[in-house]
Structures are given as structure tokens and as C-alpha cells.
Amino acid sequence: MSEHGRHLLALTDQLNGTETYDQAADLVNQILDPVDGALERLADFFEATGEKAKESDADDGFDLAQDFEEAAVDIRRLNEDLHLAVDRMRALTTSPPERSVRSTHSPAGALPTPAPPTNVSGRRR
């Protein structure tokens, strides 16, 4: 396995061992950071590989360059699609707001108590 493959595998192992979503978000950010993340660097790598392929005199050089350039675009699009993933991962640490349960003993939730029956003279029985 290559050094970079080992690094990504170690990152995955670290992610699996995290105890908080903040820790997980920090690791996800290493991949998705739009400036220095692994996906951005991978897109740069594919762009450079495409440029290298164009330098070839071989007929397939141009087609290969196109393939690498498309890969770079796809990777950047994936990174853009996931641009909120780090924040969303961090947000998992907050518990959802407690739902208010209406108490049957509170004045707002209580039903009015019927008045005791009265007789014709208006006096209570």
C-alpha cells in the first residue's frame, strides 16, 4: 500500500475511533477543506496529470488528458456538494430541542370544571 493510502486508512481508523462529532468533523475537514483538503489536492493532481498527458506525442495523450481533467472537475463538484458536511457533522453534537409536552394539570391545558347543578331558585344543591 502506498504512503498516501496508509495515511487515508489511518484517517479512517481515527474517524472510527472518535468519541465526539466535533472530533469526526475535524477529520472530515482534512478531506473536504476547500483550500487544503485532500479532495482539492487530488483534483490538482488530476489536472497536473492531464497536462502531463498532453505533453505526449502519442495519439491517446489528448484523450487521456480529457479523462483526467473530467476527473478533476468531478472531484471538485463532489467537494462543493459536501461543502456543508463539516458543519453538519458538528451540528450533530447538539441535542434536538425538547418538545414541549402540554401538561393536563396546567391552567392552559386544563378543561374547565363544570359548576355544580343548581335548582330552579338558583341555589346549589
PDB file of C-alpha atoms in Angstrom:
ATOM      1  CA  MET A   1       0.000   0.000   0.000  1.00  0.00           C
ATOM      2  CA  SER A   2       1.279   3.482  -0.795  1.00  0.00           C
ATOM      3  CA  GLU A   3       2.142   6.042   1.864  1.00  0.00           C
ATOM      4  CA  HIS A   4      -0.900   8.103   0.898  1.00  0.00           C
ATOM      5  CA  GLY A   5      -3.144   5.063   1.038  1.00  0.00           C
ATOM      6  CA  ARG A   6      -1.826   4.274   4.521  1.00  0.00           C
ATOM      7  CA  HIS A   7      -2.453   7.865   5.579  1.00  0.00           C
ATOM      8  CA  LEU A   8      -6.068   7.719   4.387  1.00  0.00           C
ATOM      9  CA  LEU A   9      -6.553   4.348   6.048  1.00  0.00           C
ATOM     10  CA  ALA A  10      -5.159   5.766   9.318  1.00  0.00           C
ATOM     11  CA  LEU A  11      -7.508   8.755   8.969  1.00  0.00           C
ATOM     12  CA  THR A  12     -10.428   6.350   8.548  1.00  0.00           C
ATOM     13  CA  ASP A  13      -9.330   4.410  11.629  1.00  0.00           C
ATOM     14  CA  GLN A  14      -9.132   7.678  13.584  1.00  0.00           C
ATOM     15  CA  LEU A  15     -12.625   8.596  12.405  1.00  0.00           C
ATOM     16  CA  ASN A  16     -13.963   5.237  13.523  1.00  0.00           C
ATOM     17  CA  GLY A  17     -12.402   5.811  16.959  1.00  0.00           C
ATOM     18  CA  THR A  18     -13.732   9.319  17.552  1.00  0.00           C
ATOM     19  CA  GLU A  19     -15.859   9.884  20.610  1.00  0.00           C
ATOM     20  CA  THR A  20     -17.465  13.161  19.557  1.00  0.00           C
ATOM     21  CA  TYR A  21     -18.896  14.588  16.384  1.00  0.00           C
ATOM     22  CA  ASP A  22     -16.531  17.553  16.754  1.00  0.00           C
ATOM     23  CA  GLN A  23     -13.568  15.174  16.516  1.00  0.00           C
ATOM     24  CA  ALA A  24     -15.154  13.499  13.495  1.00  0.00           C
ATOM     25  CA  ALA A  25     -15.764  16.900  11.863  1.00  0.00           C
ATOM     26  CA  ASP A  26     -12.101  17.814  12.303  1.00  0.00           C
ATOM     27  CA  LEU A  27     -11.113  14.663  10.434  1.00  0.00           C
ATOM     28  CA  VAL A  28     -13.714  15.192   7.717  1.00  0.00           C
ATOM     29  CA  ASN A  29     -12.329  18.688   7.271  1.00  0.00           C
ATOM     30  CA  GLN A  30      -8.927  17.209   6.396  1.00  0.00           C
ATOM     31  CA  ILE A  31     -10.584  15.704   3.329  1.00  0.00           C
ATOM     32  CA  LEU A  32     -13.107  18.430   2.461  1.00  0.00           C
ATOM     33  CA  ASP A  33     -11.301  21.683   3.254  1.00  0.00           C
ATOM     34  CA  PRO A  34     -11.834  23.715   0.054  1.00  0.00           C
ATOM     35  CA  VAL A  35      -8.301  25.131   0.094  1.00  0.00           C
ATOM     36  CA  ASP A  36      -6.047  22.436   1.558  1.00  0.00           C
ATOM     37  CA  GLY A  37      -8.226  19.346   1.852  1.00  0.00           C
ATOM     38  CA  ALA A  38      -7.319  16.020   0.304  1.00  0.00           C
ATOM     39  CA  LEU A  39     -10.056  16.249  -2.340  1.00  0.00           C
ATOM     40  CA  GLU A  40      -8.831  19.648  -3.513  1.00  0.00           C
ATOM     41  CA  ARG A  41      -5.260  18.357  -3.685  1.00  0.00           C
ATOM     42  CA  LEU A  42      -6.462  15.255  -5.554  1.00  0.00           C
ATOM     43  CA  ALA A  43      -8.237  17.463  -8.093  1.00  0.00           C
ATOM     44  CA  ASP A  44      -4.994  19.441  -8.516  1.00  0.00           C
ATOM     45  CA  PHE A  45      -3.142  16.178  -9.049  1.00  0.00           C
ATOM     46  CA  PHE A  46      -5.535  15.079 -11.799  1.00  0.00           C
ATOM     47  CA  GLU A  47      -5.289  18.463 -13.517  1.00  0.00           C
ATOM     48  CA  ALA A  48      -1.492  18.207 -13.497  1.00  0.00           C
ATOM     49  CA  THR A  49      -1.709  14.633 -14.772  1.00  0.00           C
ATOM     50  CA  GLY A  50      -3.891  15.827 -17.634  1.00  0.00           C
ATOM     51  CA  GLU A  51      -1.343  18.495 -18.508  1.00  0.00           C
ATOM     52  CA  LYS A  52       1.418  15.872 -18.417  1.00  0.00           C
ATOM     53  CA  ALA A  53      -0.589  13.615 -20.748  1.00  0.00           C
ATOM     54  CA  LYS A  54      -0.977  16.498 -23.233  1.00  0.00           C
ATOM     55  CA  GLU A  55       2.813  16.727 -23.464  1.00  0.00           C
ATOM     56  CA  SER A  56       2.891  13.274 -25.046  1.00  0.00           C
ATOM     57  CA  ASP A  57       3.219  12.799 -28.777  1.00  0.00           C
ATOM     58  CA  ALA A  58       1.020   9.722 -28.508  1.00  0.00           C
ATOM     59  CA  ASP A  59      -2.438   9.826 -30.067  1.00  0.00           C
ATOM     60  CA  ASP A  60      -4.027   8.824 -26.784  1.00  0.00           C
ATOM     61  CA  GLY A  61      -2.412  11.705 -24.854  1.00  0.00           C
ATOM     62  CA  PHE A  62      -5.214  14.167 -25.608  1.00  0.00           C
ATOM     63  CA  ASP A  63      -7.962  11.667 -24.713  1.00  0.00           C
ATOM     64  CA  LEU A  64      -6.156  10.719 -21.513  1.00  0.00           C
ATOM     65  CA  ALA A  65      -5.788  14.411 -20.638  1.00  0.00           C
ATOM     66  CA  GLN A  66      -9.532  14.860 -21.117  1.00  0.00           C
ATOM     67  CA  ASP A  67     -10.233  11.935 -18.785  1.00  0.00           C
ATOM     68  CA  PHE A  68      -8.033  13.387 -16.054  1.00  0.00           C
ATOM     69  CA  GLU A  69      -9.494  16.882 -16.466  1.00  0.00           C
ATOM     70  CA  GLU A  70     -13.013  15.468 -16.184  1.00  0.00           C
ATOM     71  CA  ALA A  71     -11.973  13.587 -13.051  1.00  0.00           C
ATOM     72  CA  ALA A  72     -10.661  16.842 -11.550  1.00  0.00           C
ATOM     73  CA  VAL A  73     -13.968  18.560 -12.309  1.00  0.00           C
ATOM     74  CA  ASP A  74     -15.941  15.671 -10.788  1.00  0.00           C
ATOM     75  CA  ILE A  75     -13.839  15.727  -7.621  1.00  0.00           C
ATOM     76  CA  ARG A  76     -14.270  19.474  -7.231  1.00  0.00           C
ATOM     77  CA  ARG A  77     -18.003  19.118  -7.788  1.00  0.00           C
ATOM     78  CA  LEU A  78     -18.117  16.431  -5.088  1.00  0.00           C
ATOM     79  CA  ASN A  79     -16.205  18.714  -2.732  1.00  0.00           C
ATOM     80  CA  GLU A  80     -18.647  21.550  -3.466  1.00  0.00           C
ATOM     81  CA  ASP A  81     -21.622  19.253  -2.898  1.00  0.00           C
ATOM     82  CA  LEU A  82     -20.202  18.341   0.518  1.00  0.00           C
ATOM     83  CA  HIS A  83     -19.170  21.876   1.498  1.00  0.00           C
ATOM     84  CA  LEU A  84     -21.555  21.933   4.466  1.00  0.00           C
ATOM     85  CA  ALA A  85     -20.731  18.420   5.659  1.00  0.00           C
ATOM     86  CA  VAL A  86     -18.217  19.529   8.305  1.00  0.00           C
ATOM     87  CA  ASP A  87     -20.682  21.984   9.839  1.00  0.00           C
ATOM     88  CA  ARG A  88     -23.461  19.422   9.641  1.00  0.00           C
ATOM     89  CA  MET A  89     -21.261  16.855  11.395  1.00  0.00           C
ATOM     90  CA  ARG A  90     -20.523  19.365  14.178  1.00  0.00           C
ATOM     91  CA  ALA A  91     -24.230  20.133  14.484  1.00  0.00           C
ATOM     92  CA  LEU A  92     -24.875  16.515  15.395  1.00  0.00           C
ATOM     93  CA  THR A  93     -23.388  17.285  18.821  1.00  0.00           C
ATOM     94  CA  THR A  94     -26.300  19.474  19.761  1.00  0.00           C
ATOM     95  CA  SER A  95     -29.311  17.643  21.006  1.00  0.00           C
ATOM     96  CA  PRO A  96     -32.636  18.471  19.435  1.00  0.00           C
ATOM     97  CA  PRO A  97     -34.772  20.955  21.340  1.00  0.00           C
ATOM     98  CA  GLU A  98     -37.026  19.347  23.899  1.00  0.00           C
ATOM     99  CA  ARG A  99     -40.542  19.039  22.714  1.00  0.00           C
ATOM    100  CA  SER A 100     -42.952  20.831  24.970  1.00  0.00           C
ATOM    101  CA  VAL A 101     -45.493  18.435  26.339  1.00  0.00           C
ATOM    102  CA  ARG A 102     -48.740  20.027  27.405  1.00  0.00           C
ATOM    103  CA  SER A 103     -49.483  19.163  30.985  1.00  0.00           C
ATOM    104  CA  THR A 104     -53.053  18.278  31.823  1.00  0.00           C
ATOM    105  CA  HIS A 105     -52.552  20.000  35.173  1.00  0.00           C
ATOM    106  CA  SER A 106     -51.581  23.399  33.799  1.00  0.00           C
ATOM    107  CA  PRO A 107     -54.208  26.138  33.530  1.00  0.00           C
ATOM    108  CA  ALA A 108     -53.705  26.388  29.761  1.00  0.00           C
ATOM    109  CA  GLY A 109     -54.280  22.694  29.212  1.00  0.00           C
ATOM    110  CA  ALA A 110     -56.958  22.077  31.831  1.00  0.00           C
ATOM    111  CA  LEU A 111     -60.555  21.688  30.884  1.00  0.00           C
ATOM    112  CA  PRO A 112     -62.975  23.892  32.806  1.00  0.00           C
ATOM    113  CA  THR A 113     -64.619  22.158  35.747  1.00  0.00           C
ATOM    114  CA  PRO A 114     -68.401  22.207  35.365  1.00  0.00           C
ATOM    115  CA  ALA A 115     -70.289  24.104  38.038  1.00  0.00           C
ATOM    116  CA  PRO A 116     -72.400  22.020  40.388  1.00  0.00           C
ATOM    117  CA  PRO A 117     -76.023  21.776  39.296  1.00  0.00           C
ATOM    118  CA  THR A 118     -78.404  24.390  40.626  1.00  0.00           C
ATOM    119  CA  ASN A 119     -82.120  24.162  41.330  1.00  0.00           C
ATOM    120  CA  VAL A 120     -84.767  26.492  39.985  1.00  0.00           C
ATOM    121  CA  SER A 121     -84.221  29.072  42.708  1.00  0.00           C
ATOM    122  CA  GLY A 122     -80.544  29.363  41.779  1.00  0.00           C
ATOM    123  CA  ARG A 123     -79.327  27.672  44.929  1.00  0.00           C
ATOM    124  CA  ARG A 124     -76.801  24.919  44.751  1.00  0.00           C
ATOM    125  CA  ARG A 125     -77.937  21.530  45.816  1.00  0.00           C
TER     126      ARG A 125
END
